[in-house]
Amino acid sequence: MATKSGEGISVEKRFAQKLHAFLLKEGILSKTLRPLGKGERIVFPVEKIPQKTSAGLAKNFPGSKIVRENFNARDGAPKSLREALKGRLLEKEIALVQTSYDTLGDVAIIEVPDALKGKSKLIGEALLATKNSIDSVYEKAGPHKGVFREEPVKFVAGMRKKFATYKEHGCTFQISLGKVFFSPRLSTERLRISKKIMPGEKVAALFAGVGPFPIVFARNSKMQNAVAIELNPKAVEDMRQNIVRNKVQGKVEPVQGDVKLLAKKYAGEFDRAVLPLPKGGEDFLVDTIKYIRPEGGVVHFYQFSDRASPFKKPLEQVAGACKIAGRKFRVLVKKKVREFSPSTVQVVIDFKVLAAPAIEQSGFFLEKKN
C-alpha cells in the first residue's frame, strides 16, 4: 500500500470522534490519506493547519499534538458523487441526487431535491470526499429574494465561510455567501463581450452585483470606463473590494442605486449597456436604452425563454421597448447561453440601438440573419 509523509494531529482515542467532526467542519481533514493508529492515540492526516485552528485544538482537545507521520493512501477513493454515496443512501435516493453544482473557488453550491432534504449533510460530505479542490459545501435554500436579489444558501459540510473567492479570466472576486447574486455560468459571456468592446468605449453595467461584468471588461478590453450600478449595498461593498483587488480603480465606478431612477442622470452617456438581470430584465429594457448615446450603441439583453421558440418572446420584448423609447434597432446576435430546465433556456440578444432620428416617426426592424 502506498504511503505518504504529511502533517497530522495526534489525539487520545477517546477524543477521536469529536476531533474527526471538528476537522471536517474546519475543512482540513485529508481526503487522500487514512488516519493512523498509534497505541492509545489516533493521528488524523490534515491538508493545512491555519492559526485559528491551532488555537481551537489547544482549547478543545487537551494533549493534542501536531506531528509528522507516514500515512497510508486511501485505496479506491470514490470517483464520483454517486459512487461516494453507495451504501449511505438507497439506490432510489442516489438516482435523485443532482450531480451538477456551481463552484465558487473552493466552495460548492448544491441543489438538493425535496425528497432528499434530510440528507443534505451526507451528500455534502460525500462531495468533499470526491473533490480535493472543494473545502466547503452550501445548499441553495430558495430562489433569489427581494429587491436586493439575495441568493439564500445554507451551510452543509466542510469549512463554514462568510465569503467565497472566485477567479475567472485573470480576475478574482470576493462574494458574500447568501447575501448577493452571482452566476459563474455567465463567465463565457463576460469574455465574449470583452472582445467586442472597442477602445475608448463607455459601458453601463446594470445590475452589476459584485462587479464580474465591468471588472472582466476592464481587465480584458480597452474600454474607457464602466459605471457599475447595483442596488444591493452588500454587493456594492463586495464590488468595491473587488475593484481594488483587481487594480481597476479609475476604470470601474461602483454606484449604489436604482437602474430606473439613475437612467435620467446617465441618459445618453454610453456606447454599450449590459442587462444581465436573472429574471424580469424586460421591465428595464426601456430604461437601458436611455443609457445609450443618441449616436447609437449596443445593448446585451439576457432572458429566460421557452426552449421550443427561444427567441420569439425576447425579440418581441426588444422591439416593444425600442418602439416605446423611439429608437430603431438592428439585431446583431441572438444565441442560447445555457440550459436552465427541461423547458427553459437562457438566451442573449445583442442589439444595436441606431442613431436617434432628428425628425422621424419611431419604428423598428429585425435583421434577418441569426
Short mmCIF file of C-alpha atoms in Angstrom, two decimals:
data_model
loop_
_atom_site.label_atom_id
_atom_site.label_comp_id
_atom_site.label_asym_id
_atom_site.label_seq_id
_atom_site.Cartn_x
_atom_site.Cartn_y
_atom_site.Cartn_z
CA MET A 1 0.00 0.00 0.00
CA ALA A 2 1.37 3.42 -0.94
CA THR A 3 2.43 5.76 1.85
CA LYS A 4 2.95 9.49 2.02
CA SER A 5 4.58 11.69 4.61
CA GLY A 6 2.48 14.54 5.91
CA GLU A 7 1.29 16.57 8.87
CA GLY A 8 -1.25 15.14 11.23
CA ILE A 9 -2.97 15.80 14.52
CA SER A 10 -2.45 13.21 17.24
CA VAL A 11 -5.12 12.80 19.93
CA GLU A 12 -6.21 10.25 22.53
CA LYS A 13 -8.70 7.70 21.17
CA ARG A 14 -11.47 8.99 23.47
CA PHE A 15 -11.35 12.31 21.58
CA ALA A 16 -11.11 10.73 18.10
CA GLN A 17 -14.75 11.03 17.05
CA LYS A 18 -15.04 14.62 18.29
CA LEU A 19 -11.77 15.62 16.57
CA HIS A 20 -12.85 13.98 13.32
CA ALA A 21 -16.03 16.10 13.29
CA PHE A 22 -14.01 19.22 14.15
CA LEU A 23 -11.54 18.67 11.29
CA LEU A 24 -14.38 18.08 8.83
CA LYS A 25 -16.01 21.32 9.92
CA GLU A 26 -12.71 23.19 9.55
CA GLY A 27 -12.25 21.66 6.11
CA ILE A 28 -8.68 20.47 6.74
CA LEU A 29 -9.05 16.67 7.06
CA SER A 30 -7.06 14.95 4.28
CA LYS A 31 -9.25 13.33 1.64
CA THR A 32 -6.44 11.19 0.21
CA LEU A 33 -4.73 9.75 3.35
CA ARG A 34 -6.03 7.39 6.04
CA PRO A 35 -5.97 8.06 9.82
CA LEU A 36 -3.21 6.19 11.63
CA GLY A 37 -3.44 4.24 14.92
CA LYS A 38 -0.52 4.78 17.32
CA GLY A 39 -1.13 2.80 20.54
CA GLU A 40 -3.73 4.68 22.58
CA ARG A 41 -3.77 7.58 20.13
CA ILE A 42 -5.15 8.31 16.67
CA VAL A 43 -3.37 10.56 14.16
CA PHE A 44 -5.59 12.32 11.61
CA PRO A 45 -3.83 13.48 8.40
CA VAL A 46 -4.56 17.10 7.53
CA GLU A 47 -4.19 19.34 4.47
CA LYS A 48 -3.27 22.55 6.28
CA ILE A 49 -3.44 23.97 9.78
CA PRO A 50 -4.48 27.66 9.98
CA GLN A 51 -3.51 29.60 13.10
CA LYS A 52 -7.09 29.83 14.33
CA THR A 53 -7.42 26.04 14.02
CA SER A 54 -4.32 25.52 16.17
CA ALA A 55 -5.92 27.66 18.88
CA GLY A 56 -9.13 25.62 18.66
CA LEU A 57 -7.17 22.38 19.01
CA ALA A 58 -5.38 23.52 22.14
CA LYS A 59 -8.64 24.68 23.71
CA ASN A 60 -10.92 21.74 22.85
CA PHE A 61 -8.57 18.74 22.69
CA PRO A 62 -6.22 18.53 25.71
CA GLY A 63 -3.00 16.76 24.89
CA SER A 64 -3.42 17.00 21.12
CA LYS A 65 -0.21 17.35 19.12
CA ILE A 66 0.76 18.37 15.61
CA VAL A 67 3.08 15.63 14.30
CA ARG A 68 4.56 14.38 11.05
CA GLU A 69 3.89 10.75 10.07
CA ASN A 70 3.87 8.38 7.12
CA PHE A 71 0.21 7.79 6.28
CA ASN A 72 -1.33 5.13 4.08
CA ALA A 73 -3.03 6.42 0.95
CA ARG A 74 -6.75 5.79 0.60
CA ASP A 75 -7.30 2.99 -1.91
CA GLY A 76 -10.22 3.08 -4.29
CA ALA A 77 -11.32 6.62 -3.45
CA PRO A 78 -14.76 7.30 -4.98
CA LYS A 79 -14.55 8.78 -8.46
CA SER A 80 -18.00 10.38 -8.41
CA LEU A 81 -20.56 11.78 -6.01
CA ARG A 82 -22.99 8.92 -6.61
CA GLU A 83 -20.24 6.35 -6.09
CA ALA A 84 -19.36 8.00 -2.76
CA LEU A 85 -22.99 7.70 -1.68
CA LYS A 86 -23.26 3.96 -2.28
CA GLY A 87 -24.07 2.22 0.98
CA ARG A 88 -25.07 5.52 2.56
CA LEU A 89 -28.25 6.15 0.56
CA LEU A 90 -30.76 3.80 -1.04
CA GLU A 91 -30.32 3.24 -4.77
CA LYS A 92 -33.57 5.08 -5.48
CA GLU A 93 -32.31 8.02 -3.41
CA ILE A 94 -28.93 8.07 -5.19
CA ALA A 95 -30.81 8.32 -8.50
CA LEU A 96 -32.36 11.59 -7.29
CA VAL A 97 -29.05 13.25 -6.38
CA GLN A 98 -28.14 16.15 -8.66
CA THR A 99 -24.54 15.65 -9.74
CA SER A 100 -24.13 19.13 -11.26
CA TYR A 101 -23.40 22.10 -9.00
CA ASP A 102 -21.87 25.56 -9.08
CA THR A 103 -18.39 26.16 -7.75
CA LEU A 104 -17.14 29.48 -6.44
CA GLY A 105 -13.46 28.77 -5.96
CA ASP A 106 -13.28 26.12 -3.23
CA VAL A 107 -16.98 26.47 -2.35
CA ALA A 108 -19.62 24.20 -3.92
CA ILE A 109 -23.26 25.29 -4.11
CA ILE A 110 -25.53 22.25 -4.45
CA GLU A 111 -29.25 21.80 -5.03
CA VAL A 112 -30.99 19.06 -3.06
CA PRO A 113 -34.41 17.71 -4.19
CA ASP A 114 -37.23 17.92 -1.65
CA ALA A 115 -37.24 14.12 -1.32
CA LEU A 116 -33.63 14.27 -0.01
CA LYS A 117 -33.80 17.37 2.21
CA GLY A 118 -32.82 15.40 5.30
CA LYS A 119 -29.75 14.04 3.51
CA SER A 120 -28.05 17.34 2.65
CA LYS A 121 -25.16 16.95 5.12
CA LEU A 122 -24.47 13.39 3.97
CA ILE A 123 -24.43 14.50 0.31
CA GLY A 124 -22.13 17.41 1.16
CA GLU A 125 -19.66 15.15 3.00
CA ALA A 126 -19.67 12.72 0.06
CA LEU A 127 -18.87 15.58 -2.31
CA LEU A 128 -15.94 16.65 -0.12
CA ALA A 129 -14.63 13.08 -0.29
CA THR A 130 -14.57 13.15 -4.09
CA LYS A 131 -13.24 16.67 -4.74
CA ASN A 132 -9.94 17.74 -3.17
CA SER A 133 -10.43 21.23 -4.59
CA ILE A 134 -13.59 21.84 -2.52
CA ASP A 135 -13.39 22.88 1.13
CA SER A 136 -16.98 23.98 1.75
CA VAL A 137 -20.41 22.84 0.63
CA TYR A 138 -23.51 25.04 0.80
CA GLU A 139 -27.04 24.24 -0.32
CA LYS A 140 -29.34 26.58 -2.24
CA ALA A 141 -32.05 27.49 0.26
CA GLY A 142 -34.55 29.05 -2.13
CA PRO A 143 -34.88 31.36 -5.13
CA HIS A 144 -33.45 34.87 -5.32
CA LYS A 145 -35.46 37.05 -2.99
CA GLY A 146 -36.26 40.71 -2.50
CA VAL A 147 -35.15 43.78 -4.39
CA PHE A 148 -31.52 43.01 -3.46
CA ARG A 149 -31.65 39.65 -5.33
CA GLU A 150 -30.12 37.83 -2.38
CA GLU A 151 -29.32 34.20 -3.11
CA PRO A 152 -30.04 32.32 0.15
CA VAL A 153 -27.77 29.39 0.97
CA LYS A 154 -27.42 27.03 3.94
CA PHE A 155 -24.14 25.60 5.25
CA VAL A 156 -23.93 21.84 4.72
CA ALA A 157 -20.40 20.47 5.23
CA GLY A 158 -16.70 21.32 5.40
CA MET A 159 -15.46 24.76 6.39
CA ARG A 160 -18.02 27.43 7.24
CA LYS A 161 -17.22 30.71 5.44
CA LYS A 162 -18.63 34.22 5.03
CA PHE A 163 -17.06 34.73 1.62
CA ALA A 164 -16.21 32.68 -1.43
CA THR A 165 -13.19 33.60 -3.53
CA TYR A 166 -13.81 33.04 -7.23
CA LYS A 167 -11.47 33.51 -10.20
CA GLU A 168 -12.12 33.92 -13.93
CA HIS A 169 -10.31 35.48 -16.89
CA GLY A 170 -7.48 36.88 -14.78
CA CYS A 171 -9.82 38.40 -12.18
CA THR A 172 -10.52 37.50 -8.54
CA PHE A 173 -13.82 38.14 -6.78
CA GLN A 174 -14.97 38.24 -3.17
CA ILE A 175 -18.56 37.00 -2.91
CA SER A 176 -20.63 37.28 0.29
CA LEU A 177 -22.31 33.88 0.56
CA GLY A 178 -26.08 34.11 0.83
CA LYS A 179 -26.12 37.91 0.63
CA VAL A 180 -25.65 38.62 -3.09
CA PHE A 181 -26.44 37.18 -6.51
CA PHE A 182 -23.59 35.74 -8.56
CA SER A 183 -23.61 33.39 -11.55
CA PRO A 184 -20.38 31.67 -12.63
CA ARG A 185 -22.36 30.32 -15.60
CA LEU A 186 -22.05 33.64 -17.43
CA SER A 187 -18.25 33.53 -17.41
CA THR A 188 -18.02 32.80 -21.16
CA GLU A 189 -20.39 35.70 -21.86
CA ARG A 190 -18.27 38.15 -19.91
CA LEU A 191 -15.21 37.33 -22.01
CA ARG A 192 -17.23 37.29 -25.25
CA ILE A 193 -18.48 40.82 -24.67
CA SER A 194 -15.00 41.97 -23.62
CA LYS A 195 -13.73 41.05 -27.07
CA LYS A 196 -16.44 43.18 -28.70
CA ILE A 197 -15.72 46.35 -26.72
CA MET A 198 -13.89 48.91 -28.84
CA PRO A 199 -11.09 51.13 -27.47
CA GLY A 200 -12.46 54.16 -25.67
CA GLU A 201 -15.98 52.84 -25.11
CA LYS A 202 -18.01 53.81 -22.07
CA VAL A 203 -20.05 50.93 -20.67
CA ALA A 204 -23.12 50.86 -18.42
CA ALA A 205 -23.04 47.67 -16.32
CA LEU A 206 -26.56 47.42 -14.91
CA PHE A 207 -27.45 45.14 -12.01
CA ALA A 208 -23.70 44.80 -11.59
CA GLY A 209 -23.71 42.68 -8.43
CA VAL A 210 -20.17 42.20 -7.08
CA GLY A 211 -18.75 43.51 -10.36
CA PRO A 212 -17.95 40.50 -12.58
CA PHE A 213 -19.03 42.07 -15.89
CA PRO A 214 -17.35 45.50 -15.58
CA ILE A 215 -14.20 44.16 -13.90
CA VAL A 216 -13.69 41.44 -16.54
CA PHE A 217 -14.27 44.15 -19.17
CA ALA A 218 -11.68 46.40 -17.53
CA ARG A 219 -9.06 43.65 -17.46
CA ASN A 220 -9.79 42.23 -20.93
CA SER A 221 -10.64 45.22 -23.14
CA LYS A 222 -9.51 48.77 -23.91
CA MET A 223 -12.72 50.42 -22.77
CA GLN A 224 -12.51 53.92 -21.35
CA ASN A 225 -14.50 53.12 -18.23
CA ALA A 226 -17.64 51.45 -16.88
CA VAL A 227 -20.28 52.71 -14.48
CA ALA A 228 -21.46 49.71 -12.44
CA ILE A 229 -24.93 50.23 -10.94
CA GLU A 230 -26.21 47.94 -8.18
CA LEU A 231 -28.96 48.37 -5.57
CA ASN A 232 -27.79 45.78 -3.00
CA PRO A 233 -25.45 47.56 -0.54
CA LYS A 234 -23.69 44.30 0.39
CA ALA A 235 -22.98 43.57 -3.28
CA VAL A 236 -21.65 47.12 -3.73
CA GLU A 237 -19.40 46.60 -0.70
CA ASP A 238 -18.02 43.42 -2.29
CA MET A 239 -17.66 45.22 -5.63
CA ARG A 240 -15.58 47.99 -4.07
CA GLN A 241 -13.26 45.35 -2.61
CA ASN A 242 -13.08 43.57 -5.97
CA ILE A 243 -12.23 46.77 -7.84
CA VAL A 244 -9.24 47.30 -5.56
CA ARG A 245 -8.29 43.62 -5.60
CA ASN A 246 -8.19 43.63 -9.41
CA LYS A 247 -6.50 47.04 -9.65
CA VAL A 248 -9.15 48.63 -11.87
CA GLN A 249 -9.72 51.81 -9.86
CA GLY A 250 -10.48 54.59 -12.31
CA LYS A 251 -11.77 52.07 -14.86
CA VAL A 252 -14.83 50.86 -12.92
CA GLU A 253 -17.03 53.24 -10.93
CA PRO A 254 -19.35 51.49 -8.42
CA VAL A 255 -22.70 53.22 -7.95
CA GLN A 256 -25.30 52.11 -5.41
CA GLY A 257 -28.73 52.91 -6.78
CA ASP A 258 -31.79 52.01 -8.82
CA VAL A 259 -31.33 51.43 -12.56
CA LYS A 260 -34.64 53.12 -13.36
CA LEU A 261 -34.04 56.20 -11.21
CA LEU A 262 -30.49 56.65 -12.50
CA ALA A 263 -31.50 56.38 -16.17
CA LYS A 264 -32.24 60.11 -16.22
CA LYS A 265 -28.90 61.05 -14.65
CA TYR A 266 -26.88 58.94 -17.10
CA ALA A 267 -29.13 59.34 -20.15
CA GLY A 268 -27.26 59.21 -23.46
CA GLU A 269 -23.76 58.69 -21.98
CA PHE A 270 -22.83 55.16 -23.02
CA ASP A 271 -21.67 53.24 -26.07
CA ARG A 272 -22.74 49.91 -24.59
CA ALA A 273 -25.04 48.59 -21.85
CA VAL A 274 -25.25 45.14 -20.27
CA LEU A 275 -28.51 43.91 -18.73
CA PRO A 276 -27.83 40.52 -17.06
CA LEU A 277 -30.79 40.56 -14.64
CA PRO A 278 -31.61 36.88 -13.95
CA LYS A 279 -35.37 37.48 -14.05
CA GLY A 280 -37.52 40.40 -15.15
CA GLY A 281 -34.98 42.13 -17.36
CA GLU A 282 -37.71 43.04 -19.84
CA ASP A 283 -39.09 45.50 -17.27
CA PHE A 284 -35.86 47.51 -17.55
CA LEU A 285 -35.29 47.42 -21.31
CA VAL A 286 -36.73 50.87 -21.98
CA ASP A 287 -34.58 52.30 -19.17
CA THR A 288 -31.49 50.51 -20.51
CA ILE A 289 -31.99 52.06 -23.95
CA LYS A 290 -32.00 55.50 -22.30
CA TYR A 291 -28.39 54.96 -21.21
CA ILE A 292 -27.27 54.62 -24.87
CA ARG A 293 -25.83 57.62 -26.73
CA PRO A 294 -28.05 59.48 -29.24
CA GLU A 295 -25.46 58.45 -31.85
CA GLY A 296 -26.24 54.80 -31.11
CA GLY A 297 -24.78 51.90 -29.17
CA VAL A 298 -25.14 48.22 -28.24
CA VAL A 299 -27.31 46.50 -25.61
CA HIS A 300 -26.76 42.95 -24.34
CA PHE A 301 -30.10 41.63 -23.05
CA TYR A 302 -30.38 38.30 -21.19
CA GLN A 303 -33.65 36.44 -20.81
CA PHE A 304 -35.03 33.05 -19.83
CA SER A 305 -37.23 31.70 -22.59
CA ASP A 306 -39.22 28.72 -23.83
CA ARG A 307 -37.00 26.03 -25.35
CA ALA A 308 -39.37 25.43 -28.27
CA SER A 309 -39.15 29.04 -29.53
CA PRO A 310 -36.35 30.64 -27.52
CA PHE A 311 -36.02 33.93 -29.42
CA LYS A 312 -39.64 34.80 -30.21
CA LYS A 313 -40.58 36.42 -26.90
CA PRO A 314 -37.22 38.17 -26.23
CA LEU A 315 -37.20 39.71 -29.72
CA GLU A 316 -40.75 40.94 -29.22
CA GLN A 317 -39.67 42.48 -25.90
CA VAL A 318 -36.72 44.23 -27.55
CA ALA A 319 -38.90 45.53 -30.38
CA GLY A 320 -41.56 46.80 -28.00
CA ALA A 321 -39.02 48.56 -25.76
CA CYS A 322 -37.33 50.27 -28.72
CA LYS A 323 -40.68 51.44 -30.02
CA ILE A 324 -41.54 53.00 -26.65
CA ALA A 325 -38.08 54.61 -26.48
CA GLY A 326 -38.47 55.98 -30.02
CA ARG A 327 -35.35 54.24 -31.33
CA LYS A 328 -34.77 51.93 -34.28
CA PHE A 329 -32.61 48.87 -33.77
CA ARG A 330 -30.86 46.02 -35.51
CA VAL A 331 -30.26 42.55 -34.04
CA LEU A 332 -26.54 41.69 -34.03
CA VAL A 333 -26.54 38.35 -32.18
CA LYS A 334 -29.17 36.01 -30.83
CA LYS A 335 -27.97 32.83 -29.17
CA LYS A 336 -28.60 30.34 -26.40
CA VAL A 337 -26.38 30.91 -23.37
CA ARG A 338 -27.17 27.84 -21.28
CA GLU A 339 -29.70 25.18 -20.38
CA PHE A 340 -31.82 26.07 -17.36
CA SER A 341 -34.52 23.39 -17.13
CA PRO A 342 -36.12 20.81 -19.43
CA SER A 343 -38.45 23.50 -20.79
CA THR A 344 -36.37 26.67 -20.35
CA VAL A 345 -33.13 28.08 -21.75
CA GLN A 346 -31.30 31.33 -21.13
CA VAL A 347 -30.64 33.41 -24.24
CA VAL A 348 -28.89 36.65 -25.05
CA ILE A 349 -29.92 39.24 -27.63
CA ASP A 350 -27.22 41.70 -28.70
CA PHE A 351 -28.88 44.58 -30.50
CA LYS A 352 -27.65 47.83 -31.95
CA VAL A 353 -29.64 50.90 -30.96
CA LEU A 354 -29.40 53.08 -34.05
CA ALA A 355 -28.82 56.81 -34.13
CA ALA A 356 -31.83 58.75 -32.88
CA PRO A 357 -33.69 60.34 -35.82
CA ALA A 358 -33.96 64.13 -35.78
CA ILE A 359 -37.47 64.25 -37.25
CA GLU A 360 -38.85 60.81 -37.92
CA GLN A 361 -41.66 58.67 -36.61
CA SER A 362 -40.21 55.96 -34.38
CA GLY A 363 -40.10 52.47 -35.79
CA PHE A 364 -38.12 49.23 -35.72
CA PHE A 365 -36.91 46.35 -37.88
CA LEU A 366 -35.18 43.00 -37.35
CA GLU A 367 -32.08 41.77 -39.07
CA LYS A 368 -32.88 38.51 -40.87
CA LYS A 369 -29.53 36.85 -40.16
CA ASN A 370 -29.13 34.89 -36.90
#
